[in-house]
């Protein structure tokens, strides 16, 4: 037998099957979603939710597509949050300590309240990665923030007005481009291809009849 | 979380694990694969396909749900759109906000064209964001573009367009380099060597990844770059009909604000369709791993102005969609889980196949195991087989799952399933549109000045795509379309705008006796549940 729970979407009560996600429950209630719905798999950050269970003091956060409804859930959606996104040329900037100071100086106003970490829908240690960014430790910031889906809930809770996801994104791009070790085999292969080194092989393959290609494919050796 | 039946079956999986750890299941022969596909792959179920009555692919079969939309009414059919009132004027108009669209935008901007992106949701709400496993490129010593070519060709059942495939494999390494230079964080060893793994059907380890956030990492960097360049992104706005000029060349699109319903006119010298796939059409009732907006819009837009489709009857069912818990039914379990050593195991604990066969073979084999051999495990939605994830940490050491599959680990953790310790249940999910708009090497469709890139395109992957070739395809062909559309735009003088093809198409429908209330493109799926419907 199907069980039902009461939920409150933006304060309005709906009775929905208890096995649904919050997103599924909104649709069950009749919402045709346009905002607040993206990948439906927990990767895009479109469906951030802030909720409170009636009678409890804690404010909780989650992604609507990844979380099952509970009875007496008071649900507010956060389909958009005005993050600060500074413009920069990735080829011009460098992974110096000053670059954060120039682009996102508000990170130095962090008061250490940890509201960001408590509100992360991905369970990341947000305050820690901001601390790394303050110190110019971009690789650590990148690693700590890697699973960020940029939903913006952390920033909505921040008394210092920090746009944590954008700070983290900058740190990751600096890491990927400048700090991570160079892949020489990749650069070599790009040069070889530009040099036309594989053209003869490829042209040869392209001209072979299908039967011969099948033979080659079915008997190719596969790396262990 | 698991039912008693599931837990009993888990015991059988555990009982055979030690023995399975040391062995590699036999790969199927070409004949075995063919027989399997014919009997069990959804593409071979003729009763779920319709023959098109009109348009460039008249006489061809496509999935029923797609046929309805391809032969439906235009959204602007009875509207009086004033094409002299131009709301947006640009050189290159890009429809779609995923990886292909963003790559195209960056390259078109780089080439000096005035570019605009329009997307019905937000930039990045796209299948790119959800591509977990990785991106192929033949950049290792023991590999070459020729080996990559043969892998993709065999996997695609020799139906790939050779020229497009040549482009894909030869531009693979430079695509990865381009992304790396933009700041994408690929998994690397301390000396800079890319950490690469196998995917189903690869003969070399050439799958590059960014943990299991590969597509998300690529997408958020591309999106950031689009914004840094000041490229206008008109979001929550869909293209509902292409606009041509009096010579029949693409010249813009009618747009619709998704929130207010307002119609707007965008004029452009060249247009790139980068609208992605069709999973949300739920062919044959399958669940899907696709994002919310994957409703085949680009196929509809292109088809109505005369662009031909290729292999529109071939769909990829990803072998490992979530079968349980029901809340995330159909969501993707990345192939990387199998790349890292997890086996596919039936209810009795038997490894019934090699886990790294191509996706179509794998999906068909799982369907056979559940439907025919009755060796699936029952779930609310049907049945599934085990993906024996605890093998991963046993093979590669503790912490591997958390480090290299953090997204998967988190997804299951939310339902109290610890995939490090207990296997997970999977069943095929609708994942990818192998076919789509036909393009040439320049990314041009049959219609002049109309380009296409990404999942909306067909031909590159033949009749089945390999893992990691889609992230590659959107970058290679997205950039390609952007460059070529920008170059072409410099030679174009805007002509008089027209929607006359809409009337022409309506006439064709009438002549073919097609009567329908359906309008297309679909734009969004409908999951509402109301008493009045």
XYZ file of C-alpha atoms in Angstrom, chain B residues 159-354:
196
model
C 28.487 2.312 -40.014
C 30.469 5.381 -38.914
C 31.057 8.099 -41.498
C 34.792 7.525 -42.204
C 35.637 11.200 -42.710
C 33.893 12.309 -39.530
C 35.491 9.492 -37.579
C 38.901 10.423 -38.973
C 38.360 13.937 -37.700
C 37.229 12.699 -34.289
C 40.289 10.548 -33.656
C 42.935 12.821 -35.147
C 41.688 15.870 -33.270
C 41.232 13.964 -30.007
C 44.576 14.786 -28.404
C 44.370 18.463 -29.388
C 40.862 18.624 -27.914
C 42.131 17.308 -24.593
C 45.040 19.738 -24.744
C 42.652 22.616 -25.458
C 40.572 21.706 -22.407
C 43.657 21.300 -20.250
C 44.885 24.727 -21.358
C 41.523 26.219 -20.398
C 42.074 24.819 -16.923
C 40.203 21.521 -16.883
C 41.660 19.357 -14.120
C 42.294 15.939 -15.625
C 43.368 13.046 -13.425
C 47.162 12.908 -13.731
C 50.035 11.069 -12.146
C 52.713 13.118 -10.354
C 54.858 13.250 -13.516
C 51.987 14.654 -15.578
C 51.028 11.389 -17.274
C 47.287 11.258 -17.829
C 45.651 8.506 -15.788
C 43.682 6.546 -18.353
C 41.458 3.481 -18.200
C 39.539 1.226 -20.545
C 35.975 1.798 -21.623
C 33.687 -0.819 -23.129
C 35.107 -1.806 -26.510
C 38.426 0.039 -26.271
C 41.612 -1.863 -27.028
C 43.837 0.707 -25.323
C 43.447 2.559 -22.062
C 42.601 5.996 -23.427
C 39.801 7.180 -21.153
C 40.837 10.469 -19.552
C 38.795 11.539 -16.580
C 38.284 14.158 -13.924
C 37.248 11.790 -11.140
C 33.664 10.840 -12.027
C 32.806 14.493 -12.664
C 34.478 14.509 -16.103
C 31.648 16.190 -17.989
C 30.772 18.497 -15.111
C 34.375 19.647 -14.834
C 34.548 20.278 -18.575
C 31.177 22.030 -18.654
C 31.816 24.379 -15.765
C 35.130 25.460 -17.279
C 33.594 26.012 -20.718
C 30.708 27.962 -19.176
C 33.131 30.130 -17.236
C 35.105 30.797 -20.387
C 31.961 31.772 -22.332
C 31.110 34.273 -19.589
C 34.679 35.600 -19.402
C 34.539 36.303 -23.105
C 31.347 38.298 -22.710
C 29.420 36.092 -25.106
C 25.699 36.806 -24.595
C 23.781 33.808 -23.278
C 20.026 34.184 -23.516
C 18.808 31.570 -21.057
C 15.337 30.185 -20.365
C 14.615 30.892 -24.007
C 14.003 28.142 -26.538
C 14.294 28.203 -30.310
C 10.908 27.018 -31.562
C 11.386 27.428 -35.325
C 14.282 28.217 -37.629
C 14.024 31.230 -39.917
C 15.317 31.041 -43.496
C 16.080 33.754 -46.016
C 14.462 33.896 -49.454
C 17.197 31.674 -50.865
C 16.390 28.956 -48.331
C 19.484 29.519 -46.215
C 19.327 29.453 -42.421
C 19.044 33.033 -41.171
C 17.901 32.935 -37.560
C 15.240 31.526 -35.299
C 11.975 32.324 -33.620
C 12.604 32.192 -29.895
C 10.223 31.759 -27.002
C 10.796 32.936 -23.447
C 10.152 29.804 -21.377
C 8.808 31.801 -18.443
C 6.692 34.491 -20.053
C 5.785 32.774 -23.321
C 6.861 35.826 -25.301
C 8.049 35.238 -28.871
C 11.216 36.924 -30.112
C 13.068 37.065 -33.403
C 16.781 36.364 -33.689
C 18.501 37.117 -36.979
C 21.841 35.529 -37.768
C 24.184 34.965 -40.683
C 24.842 31.375 -39.663
C 23.097 29.108 -37.179
C 24.498 26.189 -35.169
C 22.123 23.615 -33.733
C 23.646 22.131 -30.577
C 20.528 21.002 -28.755
C 21.671 17.538 -27.695
C 19.744 14.316 -27.337
C 16.329 12.797 -26.794
C 16.330 10.681 -23.627
C 13.350 12.519 -22.193
C 11.183 11.095 -24.966
C 11.442 7.800 -23.037
C 11.508 5.535 -26.075
C 9.860 2.170 -25.389
C 9.054 3.328 -21.870
C 12.698 3.256 -20.756
C 13.912 5.487 -17.940
C 16.694 7.842 -18.932
C 20.002 9.128 -17.665
C 19.508 12.347 -19.651
C 18.995 15.884 -18.373
C 15.543 17.462 -18.189
C 15.666 19.184 -21.565
C 16.731 16.251 -23.764
C 13.670 16.259 -26.026
C 15.136 16.074 -29.556
C 14.302 19.722 -30.309
C 17.171 20.163 -32.752
C 16.108 17.196 -34.843
C 12.655 18.764 -35.189
C 13.986 22.235 -36.045
C 16.401 20.839 -38.619
C 13.997 18.346 -40.156
C 11.348 20.983 -40.769
C 13.744 23.055 -42.883
C 14.889 20.038 -44.851
C 17.976 18.748 -43.041
C 18.386 15.007 -43.409
C 18.759 12.666 -40.449
C 21.092 9.707 -40.332
C 20.707 6.609 -38.104
C 17.781 8.187 -36.283
C 16.669 4.634 -35.494
C 19.681 3.827 -33.316
C 19.564 4.632 -29.634
C 22.080 3.852 -26.977
C 20.812 2.200 -23.834
C 23.468 2.554 -21.191
C 23.845 -0.878 -19.619
C 24.121 0.412 -16.087
C 21.318 2.720 -15.068
C 20.212 2.671 -11.444
C 17.649 -0.118 -10.928
C 17.350 0.520 -7.201
C 16.521 2.652 -5.191
C 13.470 3.835 -7.103
C 14.083 7.525 -6.280
C 17.047 7.577 -8.649
C 15.724 4.934 -11.054
C 17.360 5.331 -14.468
C 20.146 7.637 -13.299
C 23.574 6.875 -14.700
C 26.082 4.586 -13.044
C 29.204 5.494 -14.944
C 30.933 2.889 -17.093
C 34.057 3.847 -15.172
C 32.767 1.581 -12.394
C 33.343 -1.327 -14.772
C 36.567 0.202 -16.111
C 37.844 0.006 -12.537
C 37.033 -3.674 -12.316
C 33.459 -4.127 -11.056
C 31.817 -7.158 -12.681
C 28.246 -7.676 -13.822
C 26.817 -10.504 -11.749
C 23.383 -12.149 -11.794
C 21.103 -13.060 -8.885
C 22.961 -16.354 -8.402
C 26.335 -14.672 -8.122
C 27.516 -15.643 -11.619
C 29.574 -13.236 -13.755
C 27.439 -13.715 -16.858
C 29.525 -11.616 -19.247
C 32.732 -9.641 -19.711
